[in-house]
Amino acid sequence: MTTLDGIRRPEYTGERRCWPCTVVNVVIVVAAGAALYVAGYPLVAGVVAVLGLLGIWARGYVVPYTPRFAPRLAAALGLGDTFGHGDTFGHGDGPPQELGGSLGGDADPDAVVDTLLRADVLAEDEAGLYMTDEFRTRWRDAMEPLQEATLDELAEAVMGVRMDADVRAERNERGEYVVVASHDGNRLHDAWLTRPVVIAEVAGVNALAGSGLTREAQLVAVEPLRSFLEACPDCGGPVEETTTVDCCGGPAGTAAEPDHVLACTDCDSRLFTFPTED
Ligand SMILES: [Zn+2]
């Protein structure tokens, strides 16, 4: 089993197996096998069928990007609700419980702060780090045009700064999101960004233009910048530090520790999740 363990994908198998994706894959593998058989390659057909089915068993799916195209396929065929999880199939292709999505990837926080100090975006005194007035004004000015934007326009704005990613607008019962799908090594990683996060981060990238930072450095800087928000990027409401129990429809009553967050008191949006110290 060791060989199979190496290619197993626990996130798509076992209890987390998505049966609709599995069915879609089995249909595709069987159809491919049948087509090869009919075309006069019975041996190849057998190998394709056996390897395909084995792969589905071990990895959840073998057709690349199934979790992304299968729900759309099902929706197009009018089968979306048949599977009982709307158009998402309920496997990670929905907003994560903890909405920590950001335009940029993870970076060393100290290095990011150093870069922002050198670019005069942040400054430091005895009381700690603060955002310079000049940058705060530039950031707020960059947010203004985005506040009026529709979700599709926001998705377009994200495309402009993340050309490497597959960006789409998603609306579901939990809200409106811009989803940024990109490859993180071999894994497909979806970041689900809420309106306030998109507005803050796209405006952040725009405001950082001309600061001497590379685009890559701008993208990793915009998430920590959100911890310096003094007003909601979307509705302009006041912000406060709180826990997810008190805002954002957070996980009250679950065993999970609530997150320490910065949230808008008007629209209840989570604007920043403070890192947990452990
Ligand atoms: Zn708000």
CSV table of C-alpha atoms and ligand atoms in Angstrom, one decimal:
chain,number,residue,atom,x,y,z
A,1,MET,CA,0.0,0.0,0.0
A,2,THR,CA,3.0,2.3,0.4
A,3,THR,CA,3.0,3.2,-3.3
A,4,LEU,CA,-0.6,4.1,-3.1
A,5,ASP,CA,-0.2,6.0,0.1
A,6,GLY,CA,2.2,8.3,-1.8
A,7,ILE,CA,-0.4,9.2,-4.3
A,8,ARG,CA,-3.3,9.2,-2.0
A,9,ARG,CA,-5.1,12.5,-1.4
A,10,PRO,CA,-6.8,12.4,1.9
A,11,GLU,CA,-8.5,15.7,1.2
A,12,TYR,CA,-10.6,14.0,-1.6
A,13,THR,CA,-11.0,10.5,-0.3
A,14,GLY,CA,-12.3,8.6,2.7
A,15,GLU,CA,-15.0,10.6,4.6
A,16,ARG,CA,-14.1,13.7,2.5
A,17,ARG,CA,-14.7,11.9,-0.8
A,18,CYS,CA,-17.0,13.9,-3.0
A,19,TRP,CA,-19.4,11.4,-4.5
A,20,PRO,CA,-20.6,13.6,-7.3
A,21,CYS,CA,-17.0,14.2,-8.4
A,22,THR,CA,-16.4,10.5,-8.1
A,23,VAL,CA,-19.4,9.7,-10.3
A,24,VAL,CA,-18.4,12.3,-12.9
A,25,ASN,CA,-14.9,10.8,-13.0
A,26,VAL,CA,-16.1,7.2,-13.3
A,27,VAL,CA,-18.4,8.2,-16.1
A,28,ILE,CA,-15.5,9.9,-17.9
A,29,VAL,CA,-13.1,7.0,-17.4
A,30,VAL,CA,-15.6,4.4,-18.5
A,31,ALA,CA,-16.5,6.5,-21.5
A,32,ALA,CA,-12.8,6.8,-22.4
A,33,GLY,CA,-12.3,3.1,-22.0
A,34,ALA,CA,-15.4,2.3,-24.1
A,35,ALA,CA,-14.3,4.7,-26.8
A,36,LEU,CA,-10.8,3.1,-27.0
A,37,TYR,CA,-12.4,-0.4,-27.1
A,38,VAL,CA,-14.7,0.6,-29.9
A,39,ALA,CA,-11.8,2.2,-31.7
A,40,GLY,CA,-10.1,-1.2,-31.7
A,41,TYR,CA,-7.7,-0.9,-28.8
A,42,PRO,CA,-9.1,-3.3,-26.2
A,43,LEU,CA,-5.9,-3.7,-24.3
A,44,VAL,CA,-5.3,0.0,-24.0
A,45,ALA,CA,-9.0,0.4,-23.0
A,46,GLY,CA,-8.6,-2.1,-20.2
A,47,VAL,CA,-5.5,-0.4,-18.9
A,48,VAL,CA,-7.1,3.0,-19.0
A,49,ALA,CA,-10.2,1.7,-17.2
A,50,VAL,CA,-8.2,-0.1,-14.5
A,51,LEU,CA,-5.7,2.7,-13.9
A,52,GLY,CA,-8.5,5.3,-14.0
A,53,LEU,CA,-10.7,3.6,-11.5
A,54,LEU,CA,-7.7,2.8,-9.2
A,55,GLY,CA,-6.7,6.5,-9.4
A,56,ILE,CA,-10.3,7.6,-8.5
A,57,TRP,CA,-10.2,5.3,-5.5
A,58,ALA,CA,-6.9,6.5,-4.3
A,59,ARG,CA,-7.1,10.2,-5.2
A,60,GLY,CA,-10.8,11.0,-5.3
A,61,TYR,CA,-10.5,12.0,-8.9
A,62,VAL,CA,-8.2,11.6,-11.9
A,63,VAL,CA,-9.6,14.1,-14.4
A,64,PRO,CA,-7.6,17.3,-13.6
A,65,TYR,CA,-9.6,20.2,-12.0
A,66,THR,CA,-12.7,18.0,-11.4
A,67,PRO,CA,-13.6,19.9,-8.2
A,68,ARG,CA,-13.7,23.1,-10.3
A,69,PHE,CA,-15.4,22.0,-13.5
A,70,ALA,CA,-17.7,19.3,-12.1
A,71,PRO,CA,-19.9,21.6,-10.1
A,72,ARG,CA,-20.2,23.9,-13.2
A,73,LEU,CA,-21.0,20.9,-15.4
A,74,ALA,CA,-23.6,19.7,-13.0
A,75,ALA,CA,-25.1,23.2,-12.8
A,76,ALA,CA,-25.1,23.5,-16.6
A,77,LEU,CA,-27.0,20.2,-16.7
A,78,GLY,CA,-29.4,21.4,-14.1
A,79,LEU,CA,-28.1,18.9,-11.6
A,80,GLY,CA,-26.6,21.3,-9.1
A,81,ASP,CA,-29.2,20.7,-6.5
A,82,THR,CA,-29.5,17.0,-7.1
A,83,PHE,CA,-26.3,16.6,-5.1
A,84,GLY,CA,-27.6,18.6,-2.2
A,85,HIS,CA,-24.8,21.1,-1.9
A,86,GLY,CA,-25.8,23.7,-4.4
A,87,ASP,CA,-23.2,24.5,-7.0
A,88,THR,CA,-20.2,23.8,-4.8
A,89,PHE,CA,-20.4,20.0,-4.0
A,90,GLY,CA,-19.4,21.0,-0.5
A,91,HIS,CA,-15.7,20.0,-0.6
A,92,GLY,CA,-13.4,22.9,0.0
A,93,ASP,CA,-14.9,24.6,-3.0
A,94,GLY,CA,-16.8,27.0,-0.8
A,95,PRO,CA,-15.8,29.8,1.5
A,96,PRO,CA,-13.7,28.3,4.2
A,97,GLN,CA,-14.9,28.7,7.8
A,98,GLU,CA,-12.0,31.0,8.6
A,99,LEU,CA,-12.0,33.6,5.9
A,100,GLY,CA,-8.4,34.4,6.0
A,101,GLY,CA,-8.1,34.8,2.2
A,102,SER,CA,-5.7,37.3,0.8
A,103,LEU,CA,-4.4,38.4,-2.7
A,104,GLY,CA,-0.9,37.5,-1.7
A,105,GLY,CA,0.8,34.5,-0.3
A,106,ASP,CA,2.4,33.9,3.1
A,107,ALA,CA,5.5,35.8,3.8
A,108,ASP,CA,7.8,36.4,6.7
A,109,PRO,CA,6.0,39.2,8.7
A,110,ASP,CA,9.2,40.8,10.0
A,111,ALA,CA,10.5,41.1,6.4
A,112,VAL,CA,7.2,42.7,5.3
A,113,VAL,CA,7.3,45.2,8.1
A,114,ASP,CA,10.9,46.1,7.3
A,115,THR,CA,10.0,46.7,3.7
A,116,LEU,CA,7.0,48.8,4.6
A,117,LEU,CA,9.1,50.9,7.1
A,118,ARG,CA,11.7,51.6,4.4
A,119,ALA,CA,8.9,52.6,2.0
A,120,ASP,CA,7.5,55.1,4.5
A,121,VAL,CA,4.2,53.2,4.5
A,122,LEU,CA,4.6,52.4,8.2
A,123,ALA,CA,6.5,54.2,10.9
A,124,GLU,CA,7.5,53.3,14.4
A,125,ASP,CA,7.6,55.2,17.7
A,126,GLU,CA,7.7,54.2,21.4
A,127,ALA,CA,4.0,53.1,21.2
A,128,GLY,CA,4.7,50.8,18.3
A,129,LEU,CA,4.0,50.6,14.6
A,130,TYR,CA,1.6,53.0,12.9
A,131,MET,CA,0.6,53.8,9.3
A,132,THR,CA,1.9,57.2,8.0
A,133,ASP,CA,-0.8,59.8,7.3
A,134,GLU,CA,0.5,60.1,3.7
A,135,PHE,CA,0.1,56.5,2.9
A,136,ARG,CA,-3.3,56.3,4.7
A,137,THR,CA,-4.6,59.1,2.5
A,138,ARG,CA,-3.2,57.5,-0.6
A,139,TRP,CA,-4.8,54.1,0.4
A,140,ARG,CA,-8.2,55.7,1.2
A,141,ASP,CA,-8.2,57.6,-2.2
A,142,ALA,CA,-7.4,54.3,-4.0
A,143,MET,CA,-10.4,52.6,-2.2
A,144,GLU,CA,-13.0,55.2,-3.1
A,145,PRO,CA,-13.6,54.2,-6.8
A,146,LEU,CA,-13.8,50.5,-5.8
A,147,GLN,CA,-16.5,51.1,-3.2
A,148,GLU,CA,-19.0,51.7,-6.0
A,149,ALA,CA,-17.9,48.7,-8.0
A,150,THR,CA,-20.1,45.7,-8.6
A,151,LEU,CA,-18.8,42.2,-7.7
A,152,ASP,CA,-17.9,41.5,-11.3
A,153,GLU,CA,-16.0,44.8,-11.5
A,154,LEU,CA,-14.1,43.9,-8.4
A,155,ALA,CA,-13.2,40.5,-9.9
A,156,GLU,CA,-11.8,42.4,-12.9
A,157,ALA,CA,-9.8,44.6,-10.7
A,158,VAL,CA,-8.3,41.6,-9.0
A,159,MET,CA,-7.5,40.1,-12.4
A,160,GLY,CA,-5.5,43.2,-13.1
A,161,VAL,CA,-3.2,42.6,-10.2
A,162,ARG,CA,-3.1,38.8,-10.3
A,163,MET,CA,-2.6,37.9,-13.9
A,164,ASP,CA,-1.2,34.5,-12.9
A,165,ALA,CA,-4.4,33.4,-11.3
A,166,ASP,CA,-7.9,32.2,-12.3
A,167,VAL,CA,-10.2,34.8,-10.9
A,168,ARG,CA,-14.0,34.5,-10.6
A,169,ALA,CA,-17.0,36.1,-8.9
A,170,GLU,CA,-19.0,33.8,-6.7
A,171,ARG,CA,-22.4,34.5,-5.1
A,172,ASN,CA,-23.9,32.0,-2.7
A,173,GLU,CA,-26.1,31.9,0.4
A,174,ARG,CA,-23.2,33.0,2.6
A,175,GLY,CA,-22.3,36.1,0.7
A,176,GLU,CA,-20.4,37.5,-2.3
A,177,TYR,CA,-16.8,36.6,-3.0
A,178,VAL,CA,-14.0,37.0,-5.4
A,179,VAL,CA,-12.3,33.7,-5.7
A,180,VAL,CA,-8.6,33.6,-6.7
A,181,ALA,CA,-7.5,30.2,-7.8
A,182,SER,CA,-3.8,29.7,-8.2
A,183,HIS,CA,-1.2,26.9,-8.0
A,184,ASP,CA,0.6,26.6,-4.7
A,185,GLY,CA,3.2,24.1,-5.6
A,186,ASN,CA,1.1,21.2,-7.1
A,187,ARG,CA,-2.0,22.1,-5.1
A,188,LEU,CA,-4.7,24.2,-6.5
A,189,HIS,CA,-5.4,26.9,-3.8
A,190,ASP,CA,-8.6,28.9,-3.7
A,191,ALA,CA,-8.6,32.2,-1.8
A,192,TRP,CA,-12.1,33.5,-1.1
A,193,LEU,CA,-12.0,37.2,-0.7
A,194,THR,CA,-15.0,39.2,0.6
A,195,ARG,CA,-15.8,42.7,-0.8
A,196,PRO,CA,-14.0,44.7,2.0
A,197,VAL,CA,-10.9,42.5,1.6
A,198,VAL,CA,-10.8,42.9,-2.2
A,199,ILE,CA,-11.3,46.7,-1.9
A,200,ALA,CA,-8.6,47.0,0.8
A,201,GLU,CA,-6.1,44.8,-1.0
A,202,VAL,CA,-6.5,46.0,-4.6
A,203,ALA,CA,-6.4,49.6,-3.3
A,204,GLY,CA,-3.4,48.7,-1.3
A,205,VAL,CA,-1.6,47.4,-4.3
A,206,ASN,CA,-2.5,50.5,-6.2
A,207,ALA,CA,-1.4,52.8,-3.4
A,208,LEU,CA,1.9,50.9,-3.1
A,209,ALA,CA,2.6,51.6,-6.8
A,210,GLY,CA,5.5,53.9,-7.0
A,211,SER,CA,6.8,52.9,-3.6
A,212,GLY,CA,9.7,50.9,-5.1
A,213,LEU,CA,8.2,47.6,-4.1
A,214,THR,CA,8.0,44.8,-6.6
A,215,ARG,CA,4.5,43.5,-7.5
A,216,GLU,CA,5.3,40.4,-5.5
A,217,ALA,CA,6.2,42.4,-2.5
A,218,GLN,CA,3.1,44.6,-2.9
A,219,LEU,CA,0.9,41.5,-2.9
A,220,VAL,CA,2.3,40.0,0.3
A,221,ALA,CA,2.2,43.4,2.0
A,222,VAL,CA,-1.5,44.1,1.5
A,223,GLU,CA,-2.8,41.5,4.0
A,224,PRO,CA,-0.8,42.9,7.0
A,225,LEU,CA,-1.8,46.4,5.9
A,226,ARG,CA,-5.4,45.5,6.7
A,227,SER,CA,-4.5,45.3,10.4
A,228,PHE,CA,-4.1,49.1,10.2
A,229,LEU,CA,-7.6,49.8,8.8
A,230,GLU,CA,-9.4,52.5,10.8
A,231,ALA,CA,-12.7,52.3,8.7
A,232,CYS,CA,-14.4,49.6,6.8
A,233,PRO,CA,-13.1,49.6,3.2
A,234,ASP,CA,-16.6,48.7,1.9
A,235,CYS,CA,-19.2,50.6,3.9
A,236,GLY,CA,-16.9,53.1,5.8
A,237,GLY,CA,-18.2,52.0,9.2
A,238,PRO,CA,-16.2,52.0,12.3
A,239,VAL,CA,-13.9,49.1,13.1
A,240,GLU,CA,-13.1,47.3,16.3
A,241,GLU,CA,-11.0,44.5,17.6
A,242,THR,CA,-13.2,41.6,18.7
A,243,THR,CA,-13.6,37.9,18.4
A,244,THR,CA,-15.4,35.9,15.8
A,245,VAL,CA,-18.0,34.9,18.5
A,246,ASP,CA,-19.2,38.5,18.5
A,247,CYS,CA,-19.1,39.2,14.8
A,248,CYS,CA,-19.0,37.7,11.4
A,249,GLY,CA,-21.5,34.9,12.2
A,250,GLY,CA,-18.5,33.3,13.9
A,251,PRO,CA,-18.2,29.8,15.3
A,252,ALA,CA,-20.2,30.3,18.5
A,253,GLY,CA,-20.9,27.1,20.2
A,254,THR,CA,-18.2,25.1,18.4
A,255,ALA,CA,-15.1,23.7,20.1
A,256,ALA,CA,-12.8,25.8,17.9
A,257,GLU,CA,-11.1,28.8,19.6
A,258,PRO,CA,-12.6,32.0,18.3
A,259,ASP,CA,-10.3,34.1,16.1
A,260,HIS,CA,-9.1,37.5,17.3
A,261,VAL,CA,-10.2,39.8,14.5
A,262,LEU,CA,-10.6,43.3,13.3
A,263,ALA,CA,-14.2,43.7,12.2
A,264,CYS,CA,-16.6,46.4,10.9
A,265,THR,CA,-19.3,47.2,13.5
A,266,ASP,CA,-21.7,48.3,10.7
A,267,CYS,CA,-21.6,45.5,8.1
A,268,ASP,CA,-20.2,42.8,10.4
A,269,SER,CA,-17.4,42.0,8.0
A,270,ARG,CA,-14.1,40.5,9.1
A,271,LEU,CA,-11.4,42.8,8.0
A,272,PHE,CA,-8.3,41.2,9.5
A,273,THR,CA,-7.5,38.0,11.4
A,274,PHE,CA,-4.8,38.5,14.0
A,275,PRO,CA,-2.2,35.7,14.0
A,276,THR,CA,-2.6,33.3,16.9
A,277,GLU,CA,0.3,33.3,19.3
A,278,ASP,CA,1.4,29.9,20.3
B,1,ZN,ZN,-18.5,47.7,6.8
